[in-house]
Structures are given as structure tokens and as C-alpha cells.
Short mmCIF file of C-alpha atoms (C1' of nucleotides) in Angstrom, two decimals:
data_model
loop_
_atom_site.label_atom_id
_atom_site.label_comp_id
_atom_site.label_asym_id
_atom_site.label_seq_id
_atom_site.Cartn_x
_atom_site.Cartn_y
_atom_site.Cartn_z
CA MET P 909 -1.24 9.99 -16.38
CA ALA P 910 -2.54 6.56 -17.01
CA PHE P 911 -0.43 5.03 -14.25
CA ASN P 912 -2.09 7.20 -11.63
CA GLN P 913 -5.55 6.21 -12.73
CA HIS P 914 -5.36 2.48 -13.26
CA GLY P 915 -2.30 1.51 -11.27
CA TYR P 916 1.22 0.92 -12.52
CA SER P 917 0.90 -2.79 -13.28
CA ASN P 918 -2.43 -2.44 -15.09
CA VAL P 919 -0.97 -0.10 -17.74
CA SER P 920 1.11 -1.94 -20.29
CA MET P 921 3.66 -0.23 -22.54
CA GLN P 922 1.22 -0.72 -25.44
CA LYS P 923 -1.65 0.96 -23.61
CA LEU P 924 0.64 3.70 -22.48
CA ALA P 925 1.89 4.32 -26.03
CA GLU P 926 -1.69 4.41 -27.20
CA THR P 927 -2.78 7.08 -24.68
CA MET P 928 0.32 9.10 -25.57
CA GLY P 929 -0.49 8.89 -29.29
CA LEU P 930 2.64 6.87 -30.05
CA SER P 931 3.25 3.52 -31.54
CA PRO P 932 4.44 0.79 -29.17
CA GLY P 933 7.65 0.59 -31.19
CA ASN P 934 8.28 4.25 -30.74
CA LEU P 935 7.83 4.18 -26.98
CA THR P 936 10.23 1.25 -26.57
CA TYR P 937 12.69 3.06 -28.79
CA HIS P 938 13.02 5.85 -26.19
CA PHE P 939 12.75 3.47 -23.26
CA ARG P 940 14.12 0.07 -24.29
CA LYS P 941 12.83 -1.57 -21.13
CA LYS P 942 9.85 -0.69 -18.94
CA GLU P 943 12.39 -0.46 -16.10
CA ASP P 944 14.14 2.36 -18.02
CA LEU P 945 10.83 4.28 -18.12
CA MET P 946 10.18 3.76 -14.48
CA ILE P 947 13.63 4.87 -13.49
CA ALA P 948 13.34 8.01 -15.63
CA LEU P 949 9.99 8.80 -13.97
CA TYR P 950 11.49 8.08 -10.54
CA ASP P 951 14.39 10.45 -11.17
CA LEU P 952 11.95 13.17 -12.24
CA PHE P 953 9.87 12.58 -9.16
CA ARG P 954 12.94 12.82 -6.87
CA GLU P 955 14.07 15.99 -8.57
CA GLU P 956 10.72 17.70 -8.07
CA MET P 957 10.41 16.40 -4.56
CA SER P 958 13.79 17.87 -3.56
CA LEU P 959 12.22 21.31 -4.26
CA VAL P 960 9.30 20.63 -1.96
CA ILE P 961 11.05 18.97 1.06
CA PRO P 962 14.47 20.46 1.69
CA PRO P 963 17.45 18.34 2.75
CA PRO P 964 17.48 17.25 6.41
CA ASP P 965 19.99 19.94 7.53
CA GLN P 966 18.17 22.78 5.85
CA ASN P 967 14.62 22.32 6.96
CA THR P 968 13.70 25.19 9.35
CA PRO P 969 10.00 25.81 8.80
CA ASP P 970 7.72 27.82 11.02
CA SER P 971 4.15 26.51 11.34
CA PHE P 972 3.07 28.43 8.27
CA LYS P 973 5.87 27.02 6.17
CA LEU P 974 5.19 23.52 7.47
CA ASP P 975 1.64 23.85 6.44
CA TYR P 976 2.75 25.09 3.07
CA GLN P 977 5.07 22.07 2.80
CA ILE P 978 2.12 19.71 3.47
CA LYS P 979 0.15 21.34 0.67
CA SER P 980 3.05 21.33 -1.81
CA PHE P 981 3.77 17.68 -0.86
CA TYR P 982 0.15 16.70 -1.51
CA LYS P 983 0.16 18.40 -4.89
CA LEU P 984 3.32 16.58 -5.96
CA GLN P 985 1.93 13.38 -4.58
CA GLN P 986 -1.09 13.70 -6.76
CA ARG P 987 1.17 14.22 -9.81
CA PHE P 988 3.12 11.02 -9.10
CA LEU P 989 0.31 9.26 -7.45
CA PHE P 990 1.25 5.82 -8.79
CA PHE P 991 4.49 5.89 -6.89
CA TYR P 992 2.53 6.28 -3.65
CA LEU P 993 -0.23 3.85 -4.46
CA ASP P 994 1.91 1.10 -6.01
CA LEU P 995 5.30 1.70 -4.33
CA LEU P 996 5.69 -1.80 -2.94
CA GLU P 997 5.02 -3.39 -6.30
CA ILE P 998 7.45 -1.07 -7.98
CA GLU P 999 10.14 -1.72 -5.38
CA ARG P 1000 9.60 -5.46 -5.76
CA ALA P 1001 9.93 -5.24 -9.58
CA TYR P 1002 12.88 -2.82 -9.64
CA PRO P 1003 15.43 -3.24 -6.82
CA VAL P 1004 17.44 -0.33 -8.23
CA ILE P 1005 14.61 2.01 -7.36
CA ALA P 1006 14.07 0.32 -4.01
CA GLU P 1007 17.64 0.88 -2.84
CA GLN P 1008 17.46 4.57 -3.76
CA HIS P 1009 14.10 4.98 -2.16
CA TYR P 1010 15.14 3.46 1.19
CA VAL P 1011 17.65 6.31 1.52
CA HIS P 1012 15.17 8.87 0.30
CA ILE P 1013 12.62 7.92 2.92
CA GLN P 1014 15.18 8.09 5.73
CA ASN P 1015 16.03 11.61 4.60
CA GLN P 1016 12.35 12.63 4.42
CA ILE P 1017 11.86 11.56 8.01
CA LYS P 1018 15.12 13.19 9.14
CA SER P 1019 14.01 16.39 7.43
CA LEU P 1020 10.74 16.30 9.38
CA GLU P 1021 12.67 15.79 12.59
CA THR P 1022 14.80 18.78 11.85
CA GLY P 1023 11.72 20.90 11.20
CA LEU P 1024 10.10 19.77 14.46
CA ASN P 1025 13.22 20.41 16.52
CA TYR P 1026 13.45 23.85 15.02
CA ASN P 1027 9.89 24.50 16.32
CA ILE P 1028 10.94 23.35 19.72
CA SER P 1029 13.59 26.00 19.71
CA ARG P 1030 10.95 28.47 18.58
CA GLY P 1031 8.83 27.54 21.60
CA ILE P 1032 6.04 26.17 19.51
CA ILE P 1033 6.43 22.50 20.29
CA GLU P 1034 7.09 21.00 23.70
CA ASP P 1035 9.51 18.02 23.88
CA LYS P 1036 7.67 16.10 26.58
CA ASP P 1037 9.93 13.05 26.70
CA SER P 1038 12.79 11.49 24.79
CA GLY P 1039 11.70 9.97 21.53
CA THR P 1040 8.76 12.20 21.06
CA ILE P 1041 10.21 13.95 17.95
CA GLN P 1042 11.27 10.76 16.24
CA HIS P 1043 7.89 9.25 16.98
CA LEU P 1044 6.08 12.35 15.67
CA ALA P 1045 8.17 12.56 12.51
CA GLN P 1046 7.61 8.94 11.68
CA GLN P 1047 3.84 9.28 12.35
CA ILE P 1048 3.57 12.32 10.09
CA TRP P 1049 5.49 10.51 7.38
CA ILE P 1050 3.22 7.47 7.53
CA THR P 1051 0.11 9.68 7.40
CA ALA P 1052 1.30 11.74 4.49
CA VAL P 1053 2.69 8.85 2.40
CA PHE P 1054 -0.19 6.41 2.86
CA TRP P 1055 -3.03 8.95 2.81
CA PRO P 1056 -4.08 8.40 -0.77
CA ARG P 1057 -3.83 4.62 -0.37
CA GLN P 1058 -5.88 4.48 2.87
CA ALA P 1059 -8.57 6.60 1.29
CA ARG P 1060 -8.86 4.32 -1.80
CA VAL P 1061 -8.74 1.17 0.29
CA ARG P 1062 -11.68 2.50 2.27
CA GLY P 1063 -13.57 3.59 -0.87
CA LEU P 1064 -13.23 7.28 0.03
CA GLU P 1065 -12.02 10.28 -1.91
CA ASP P 1066 -8.63 11.44 -0.68
CA SER P 1067 -8.68 15.12 0.21
CA LEU P 1068 -5.85 17.49 1.09
CA ASP P 1069 -7.94 19.02 3.86
CA ASP P 1070 -8.50 15.72 5.63
CA MET P 1071 -4.82 14.89 5.38
CA ARG P 1072 -3.80 18.27 6.78
CA GLN P 1073 -6.24 18.04 9.69
CA THR P 1074 -4.99 14.56 10.54
CA ILE P 1075 -1.37 15.64 10.49
CA TRP P 1076 -1.98 18.74 12.53
CA ARG P 1077 -4.05 16.75 15.04
CA GLN P 1078 -1.07 14.56 15.65
CA ILE P 1079 1.11 17.51 16.41
CA LEU P 1080 -1.62 19.06 18.59
CA PRO P 1081 -0.82 17.35 21.92
CA TYR P 1082 2.74 18.55 21.72
CA LEU P 1083 2.04 22.18 21.04
CA THR P 1084 2.84 24.90 23.63
CA VAL P 1085 0.17 27.50 24.38
CA LYS P 1086 2.02 29.81 22.04
CA GLY P 1087 2.15 27.06 19.42
CA ALA P 1088 -1.56 26.25 19.74
CA LYS P 1089 -2.34 29.90 19.04
CA GLU P 1090 -0.04 30.06 15.98
CA VAL P 1091 -1.33 26.82 14.50
CA ASN P 1092 -4.97 27.67 15.06
CA GLU P 1093 -4.52 30.94 13.22
CA ILE P 1094 -2.98 29.16 10.24
CA LEU P 1095 -5.71 26.52 10.05
CA ASN P 1096 -8.53 29.05 10.48
CA LEU P 1097 -6.95 31.22 7.89
CA GLU P 1098 -7.64 28.95 4.99
CA SER P 1099 -9.75 26.00 6.11
CA THR P 1100 -13.49 26.15 6.44
CA GLN P 1101 -13.36 23.53 9.16
CA GLN P 1102 -12.06 24.66 12.52
CA LEU P 1103 -9.83 22.44 14.52
CA THR P 1104 -10.91 22.68 18.16
CA LEU P 1105 -7.96 23.16 20.42
CA MET T 1377 1.77 -19.01 1.92
CA ALA T 1378 3.27 -18.03 -1.36
CA PHE T 1379 1.05 -14.97 -1.69
CA ASN T 1380 2.47 -13.54 1.51
CA GLN T 1381 6.00 -13.94 0.36
CA HIS T 1382 6.04 -12.84 -3.27
CA GLY T 1383 2.89 -10.68 -3.48
CA TYR T 1384 -0.55 -11.69 -4.72
CA SER T 1385 -0.05 -10.79 -8.35
CA ASN T 1386 3.35 -12.44 -8.65
CA VAL T 1387 1.89 -15.82 -7.82
CA SER T 1388 0.08 -17.47 -10.67
CA MET T 1389 -2.39 -20.31 -10.31
CA GLN T 1390 0.18 -22.65 -11.74
CA LYS T 1391 2.92 -21.66 -9.35
CA LEU T 1392 0.49 -21.90 -6.49
CA ALA T 1393 -0.62 -25.38 -7.58
CA GLU T 1394 3.06 -26.38 -7.74
CA THR T 1395 3.86 -25.25 -4.22
CA MET T 1396 0.72 -27.03 -2.96
CA GLY T 1397 1.71 -30.25 -4.70
CA LEU T 1398 -1.21 -30.09 -7.00
CA SER T 1399 -1.62 -30.02 -10.75
CA PRO T 1400 -2.83 -26.74 -12.28
CA GLY T 1401 -5.97 -28.49 -13.48
CA ASN T 1402 -6.74 -29.79 -10.00
CA LEU T 1403 -6.55 -26.34 -8.46
CA THR T 1404 -8.76 -24.76 -11.07
CA TYR T 1405 -11.21 -27.63 -10.57
CA HIS T 1406 -11.73 -26.55 -6.92
CA PHE T 1407 -11.62 -22.81 -7.75
CA ARG T 1408 -12.78 -22.30 -11.30
CA LYS T 1409 -11.57 -18.72 -11.40
CA LYS T 1410 -8.78 -17.02 -9.46
CA GLU T 1411 -11.46 -14.74 -8.12
CA ASP T 1412 -13.22 -17.68 -6.52
CA LEU T 1413 -9.95 -18.58 -4.68
CA MET T 1414 -9.51 -15.00 -3.52
CA ILE T 1415 -13.01 -14.76 -2.27
CA ALA T 1416 -12.75 -17.99 -0.36
CA LEU T 1417 -9.51 -16.70 1.20
CA TYR T 1418 -11.15 -13.39 2.01
CA ASP T 1419 -14.07 -15.10 3.72
CA LEU T 1420 -11.73 -17.19 5.82
CA PHE T 1421 -9.74 -14.04 6.74
CA ARG T 1422 -12.96 -12.22 7.74
CA GLU T 1423 -14.10 -15.16 9.84
CA GLU T 1424 -10.86 -15.32 11.79
CA MET T 1425 -10.72 -11.57 12.19
CA SER T 1426 -14.18 -11.51 13.75
CA LEU T 1427 -12.74 -13.55 16.60
CA VAL T 1428 -9.94 -11.00 17.12
CA ILE T 1429 -11.75 -7.74 16.85
CA PRO T 1430 -15.28 -7.92 18.25
CA PRO T 1431 -18.27 -6.14 16.69
CA PRO T 1432 -18.40 -2.34 17.32
CA ASP T 1433 -21.04 -2.61 20.02
CA GLN T 1434 -19.27 -5.31 21.97
CA ASN T 1435 -15.79 -3.99 22.29
CA THR T 1436 -15.09 -3.04 25.92
CA PRO T 1437 -11.45 -3.72 26.46
CA ASP T 1438 -9.32 -2.51 29.41
CA SER T 1439 -5.77 -1.51 28.53
CA PHE T 1440 -4.55 -5.07 28.96
CA LYS T 1441 -7.14 -6.46 26.66
CA LEU T 1442 -6.44 -3.74 24.06
CA ASP T 1443 -2.78 -4.70 24.13
CA TYR T 1444 -3.76 -8.31 23.69
CA GLN T 1445 -6.00 -7.30 20.73
CA ILE T 1446 -3.02 -5.56 19.12
CA LYS T 1447 -0.95 -8.75 19.44
CA SER T 1448 -3.70 -11.00 18.16
CA PHE T 1449 -4.37 -8.60 15.28
CA TYR T 1450 -0.71 -8.62 14.31
CA LYS T 1451 -0.56 -12.38 14.39
CA LEU T 1452 -3.54 -12.72 12.12
CA GLN T 1453 -2.15 -9.99 9.91
CA GLN T 1454 1.00 -12.01 9.40
CA ARG T 1455 -1.13 -15.02 8.43
CA PHE T 1456 -3.07 -13.13 5.78
CA LEU T 1457 -0.20 -10.73 5.04
CA PHE T 1458 -0.92 -10.46 1.33
CA PHE T 1459 -4.31 -8.87 2.07
CA TYR T 1460 -2.55 -6.11 3.90
CA LEU T 1461 0.39 -5.68 1.47
CA ASP T 1462 -1.61 -5.96 -1.75
CA LEU T 1463 -5.05 -4.80 -0.67
CA LEU T 1464 -5.44 -2.02 -3.27
CA GLU T 1465 -4.48 -4.37 -6.13
CA ILE T 1466 -7.00 -6.95 -4.85
CA GLU T 1467 -9.72 -4.41 -4.51
CA ARG T 1468 -9.06 -3.13 -8.01
CA ALA T 1469 -9.19 -6.63 -9.41
CA TYR T 1470 -12.21 -7.88 -7.46
CA PRO T 1471 -14.84 -5.23 -6.78
CA VAL T 1472 -16.92 -7.84 -4.93
CA ILE T 1473 -14.24 -7.99 -2.26
CA ALA T 1474 -13.76 -4.20 -2.29
CA GLU T 1475 -17.48 -3.51 -1.46
CA GLN T 1476 -17.38 -5.92 1.47
CA HIS T 1477 -14.09 -4.60 2.74
CA TYR T 1478 -15.28 -0.96 2.80
CA VAL T 1479 -17.92 -1.98 5.34
CA HIS T 1480 -15.42 -4.12 7.21
CA ILE T 1481 -13.01 -1.23 7.65
CA GLN T 1482 -15.79 1.08 8.88
CA ASN T 1483 -16.71 -1.45 11.53
CA GLN T 1484 -13.05 -1.96 12.56
CA ILE T 1485 -12.67 1.79 13.18
CA LYS T 1486 -16.05 1.92 14.95
CA SER T 1487 -14.94 -0.97 17.18
CA LEU T 1488 -11.85 0.92 18.06
CA GLU T 1489 -13.88 4.07 18.92
CA THR T 1490 -16.13 2.01 21.22
CA GLY T 1491 -13.08 0.63 22.96
CA LEU T 1492 -11.56 4.04 23.44
CA ASN T 1493 -14.87 5.49 24.71
CA TYR T 1494 -15.11 2.64 27.24
CA ASN T 1495 -11.69 3.62 28.53
CA ILE T 1496 -12.88 7.17 28.93
CA SER T 1497 -15.64 5.91 31.18
CA ARG T 1498 -12.94 3.91 33.01
CA GLY T 1499 -10.97 7.07 33.68
CA ILE T 1500 -8.06 5.89 31.63
CA ILE T 1501 -8.38 8.22 28.67
CA GLU T 1502 -9.14 11.89 28.72
CA ASP T 1503 -11.46 13.30 26.01
CA LYS T 1504 -9.71 16.62 25.55
CA ASP T 1505 -11.85 17.96 22.75
CA SER T 1506 -14.62 16.82 20.37
CA GLY T 1507 -13.26 14.60 17.60
CA THR T 1508 -10.38 13.27 19.65
CA ILE T 1509 -11.68 9.75 19.77
CA GLN T 1510 -12.57 9.56 16.10
CA HIS T 1511 -9.19 10.96 15.25
CA LEU T 1512 -7.41 8.54 17.51
CA ALA T 1513 -9.34 5.51 16.29
CA GLN T 1514 -8.58 6.35 12.67
CA GLN T 1515 -4.91 6.94 13.49
CA ILE T 1516 -4.56 3.62 15.23
CA TRP T 1517 -6.27 1.87 12.36
CA ILE T 1518 -3.90 3.42 9.81
CA THR T 1519 -0.90 2.47 11.87
CA ALA T 1520 -2.00 -1.11 12.42
CA VAL T 1521 -3.14 -1.74 8.90
CA PHE T 1522 -0.19 -0.19 7.06
CA TRP T 1523 2.50 -1.24 9.44
CA PRO T 1524 3.82 -4.21 7.39
CA ARG T 1525 3.72 -2.16 4.24
CA GLN T 1526 5.55 0.84 5.60
CA ALA T 1527 8.26 -1.45 6.92
CA ARG T 1528 8.79 -3.18 3.61
CA VAL T 1529 8.69 0.05 1.65
CA ARG T 1530 11.50 1.37 3.90
CA GLY T 1531 13.46 -1.87 3.61
CA LEU T 1532 12.97 -2.67 7.26
CA GLU T 1533 11.74 -5.74 9.11
CA ASP T 1534 8.28 -5.32 10.46
CA SER T 1535 8.07 -6.07 14.16
CA LEU T 1536 5.18 -6.42 16.53
CA ASP T 1537 7.02 -4.51 19.24
CA ASP T 1538 7.59 -1.45 17.05
CA MET T 1539 3.99 -1.42 16.00
CA ARG T 1540 2.78 -1.74 19.55
CA GLN T 1541 5.06 1.11 20.74
CA THR T 1542 3.86 3.31 17.92
CA ILE T 1543 0.20 2.70 18.65
CA TRP T 1544 0.55 3.25 22.39
CA ARG T 1545 2.55 6.38 21.78
CA GLN T 1546 -0.39 7.79 19.88
CA ILE T 1547 -2.67 7.09 22.80
CA LEU T 1548 -0.09 8.43 25.29
CA PRO T 1549 -1.04 12.18 25.15
CA TYR T 1550 -4.64 11.38 25.90
CA LEU T 1551 -4.03 9.12 28.93
CA THR T 1552 -5.03 10.30 32.42
CA VAL T 1553 -2.57 9.88 35.32
CA LYS T 1554 -4.35 6.69 36.24
CA GLY T 1555 -4.25 5.61 32.63
CA ALA T 1556 -0.50 6.33 32.21
CA LYS T 1557 0.18 4.13 35.23
CA GLU T 1558 -1.88 1.29 33.95
CA VAL T 1559 -0.46 1.40 30.46
CA ASN T 1560 3.15 1.61 31.65
CA GLU T 1561 2.65 -1.42 33.82
CA ILE T 1562 1.39 -3.42 30.79
CA LEU T 1563 4.19 -2.37 28.54
CA ASN T 1564 6.92 -2.95 31.14
CA LEU T 1565 5.38 -6.30 31.92
CA GLU T 1566 6.26 -7.87 28.61
CA SER T 1567 8.43 -5.55 26.61
CA THR T 1568 12.15 -5.10 27.07
CA GLN T 1569 11.96 -1.56 25.91
CA GLN T 1570 10.43 0.96 28.36
CA LEU T 1571 8.16 3.62 27.11
CA THR T 1572 9.01 6.78 28.95
CA LEU T 1573 5.91 8.59 30.10
"C1'" DG Y 228 12.95 8.56 -35.24
"C1'" DT Y 229 8.73 6.39 -36.21
"C1'" DC Y 230 6.15 2.80 -37.83
"C1'" DT Y 231 4.18 -2.35 -38.41
"C1'" DA Y 232 4.86 -6.99 -37.38
"C1'" DT Y 233 6.14 -10.55 -34.48
"C1'" DA Y 234 8.89 -13.30 -31.41
"C1'" DG Y 235 8.88 -15.55 -26.86
"C1'" DA Y 236 7.37 -16.05 -22.30
"C1'" DG Y 237 3.74 -16.12 -19.04
"C1'" DT Y 238 -1.11 -15.79 -17.67
"C1'" DG Y 239 -6.18 -17.54 -16.52
"C1'" DA Y 240 -9.08 -20.88 -17.88
"C1'" DT Y 241 -10.87 -25.13 -20.33
"C1'" DA Y 242 -11.09 -30.00 -22.53
"C1'" DG Y 243 -10.95 -34.57 -22.13
"C1'" DA Y 244 -8.52 -39.01 -20.73
"C1'" DC Y 245 -8.23 -41.80 -16.59
"C1'" DG Q 274 -11.20 -35.86 -8.30
"C1'" DT Q 275 -6.95 -35.62 -10.49
"C1'" DC Q 276 -4.23 -35.52 -14.19
"C1'" DT Q 277 -1.93 -33.79 -18.94
"C1'" DA Q 278 -2.48 -30.95 -22.80
"C1'" DT Q 279 -3.72 -26.84 -24.77
"C1'" DC Q 280 -6.43 -22.77 -26.12
"C1'" DA Q 281 -6.74 -17.80 -26.12
"C1'" DC Q 282 -4.93 -13.89 -24.45
"C1'" DT Q 283 -1.65 -10.32 -22.73
"C1'" DC Q 284 2.72 -8.78 -21.76
"C1'" DT Q 285 7.72 -7.08 -22.66
"C1'" DA Q 286 10.91 -6.70 -26.01
"C1'" DT Q 287 12.89 -7.01 -30.71
"C1'" DA Q 288 13.36 -6.88 -35.97
"C1'" DG Q 289 13.26 -4.63 -39.92
"C1'" DA Q 290 10.84 -1.45 -43.43
"C1'" DC Q 291 10.42 3.45 -44.30
#
DNA sequence: GTCTATAGAGTGATAGAC
DNA sequence: GTCTATCACTCTATAGAC
């Protein structure tokens, strides 16, 4: 997608039509305003994302599933990269999307909290003090959501493996002995780099 | 500044001239291209930032000074907010700035690493495993740099206190007993919220 | 539905009078 | 130096032929 490569605001309806092999008039026939196109894309994004990150009350992943969620999230993030790179611009331009997305983000973080709490009950994570889980969920969300942007801003490639390592490293201090063993097995299973525990 | 409020790309040279009480022609007389204006602003930003975050080999802050650096950084960040909110756009538009900024970011993270290592030698931070410091420095950098953006993207106000809490919470698991005591004193000294250790 | 053509507004940048 | 006026371009969106 052209948006992902050049940034949302650098791709006009005309250029987009051109890369899609359509005439400008044809594209604006299906999406009368650019906003209509963006909303349609956003709805599609939200639909696919709901398959990757379950609703807050249904997220009960073991470590393996959490790792799988990270990978699935990254894959979808790459598909709708422009939403992650240019989100603030898009929210500024289309308040309708902004309002929806505020709620979406809240649910994403809530879902992460549920997953972490489930792993406390599994004896994988240790709840050292009040607020740990909320802090950890927010931290993981920030890392995952801004990963592609921080890489580009630094002039680096963004890689799934680096993102995974960074996320797991944040969970690391809160793992129980049992949890550390479980997580290390998962990371060694598929990653060439070993995370020293 | 108009850039900070409405976003870099939503403020044209004409609008900017208007808010400054200048004619469009006068503004483009002093800055022939918009790029010239951006580079001048970037140079000013870099100059002021060098006073807040010292060079990598000179950063030896105790916890109190680190907390002070966080506050000073936030203040400067608010002053040049558009660089932090719209950095990717600006880098895409002006590769000259991008190249300089890549190096700048590397130095910022290096400077953080130096500071953390110094606090290991002070017995404040515990280096649990190899890579901890690099990970922590990167994590703090991401949090600090993307804090205003993550707040806006979520529809929240961005607050210094929330950013401070989040950064210190990331350091928390790596503090020694002595370190925990020192940090808690600093945070209780000035913050209404208490960070439970 | 799909096309070409174009309206209408906004942009960065320049020209030339004072 | 500072101004007004304007060029050349790009953008979103529309009109109307086929």
C-alpha cells in the first residue's frame, strides 16, 4: 500500500488512483471524500485487529499465546502501517476516527491487563506492588504501538524480533521462577538470540 | 508557537507570518524556503537540548539529578513540541535534519547509558544481567520521547508527573535497597502521588 | 461504473514597488 | 527590510460525456 510507504498525507487521491490502476474520478466515485476512504480502511483495520487481540474480558493467554499475539499484532501492524506511523495526523484530520480510536486503545490496554492478571493466577507473573500490572500493560502497549515509528525516527529497520525482545524484557523483572523458565523456553524455541535471564 | 498547537504541516508560511504579525513576503525574505526555517529551529532546539542532556561521556547524575534532567527535558520538549509530535513527517520532508537527528538520538541513548552505569557504580542500580542497561536506556528514551504523542493519540492530557512516574517505574526493578530508598525520597519530596516500592 | 476535464482552495516561493 | 501582488503547483472534490 502506498500509504504505508510514503505516509498518509504524502499520497493524494490522484496518486493512489494511479497506483491502483484507476482514474481519479473512479476512485472518488467509490469514496466521495478522502475521509470516507480513511474510515473504510479504519473499519477494516479494526475488524482484523479484533481477531488478533481478543476483547478485554476474554484475553487469557499463556506465555506461548502471548508471544503468538505479539507476532500476529506485528504482522497486522505492518499491513496497516500508516495507521501506526501517521496516527496523530489522521486523528487530527478526522475526529470521527479519533473518538473511536480512544476507546479502542483503552480496550487494548485493558485486554493486556487481563492477560497479565491471568498469568499472575497461573503463577507466572509476580504482582510485586499495586499498580504493577497497569504500568506493565501501558508500557507494553507503548512499545508495541510506537515500535515502527521509533525505528524510522532513528533511521533503523523495524524488526519483529527486536520488538519481541523489548517487550519480554519489560515483563522479565516480574516473572516468577516458574515464569522465567516458561518464557525462556518460548524465546529459545524460535529466536536465534537468547535472552539471558 | 503555532507549530506546537496545530502540527507542523498544518501551519503554512502565510499563517505563520500572520500570527507573527509579519507579511508573508517578509517571512520568506528571512527564510527563503520553509526548509531554512525548519533547520534554523532545529539548530536552536539542539543547542538548548545540549544544555539539558550532557554529552555521553559527561553524564554522571545521581538520582536527584536524573529526576531534574527528566523535568528539564520535559520543559524543553513542551517548548519544541512539534519536533516530538511530528518528527517523522519532518524527517521525511527534510533529510538533512533526519541525518543529523539519527546521530543525536544515538547520543541521547548513550548519555542515558552512561548515567545508569554511573548509578551502578554508586550502588543504586543493580546490573542483573548483560544488556540490562542498554535495554533500560532505550526504554527510557522511548517513554520520554513519545510521551506527548501517546497522550494525544489516546485523547489524554500529557503530564510531566505521569511521565516521571512511568520512567521511574521502569528503573524500579533494577534498584538496589539503597537505591530504592534514595529514589523514594526524591519522588516523595515533590510529588503528591507516592510510588509504592 | 468509468472516464476526462476542471473548478476552487490552499501551498511554497518569487517579483518588484517603496 | 518590509510590503503587496502574483506565479506555478498540488490538493480535494465535482461535472458531465460515454
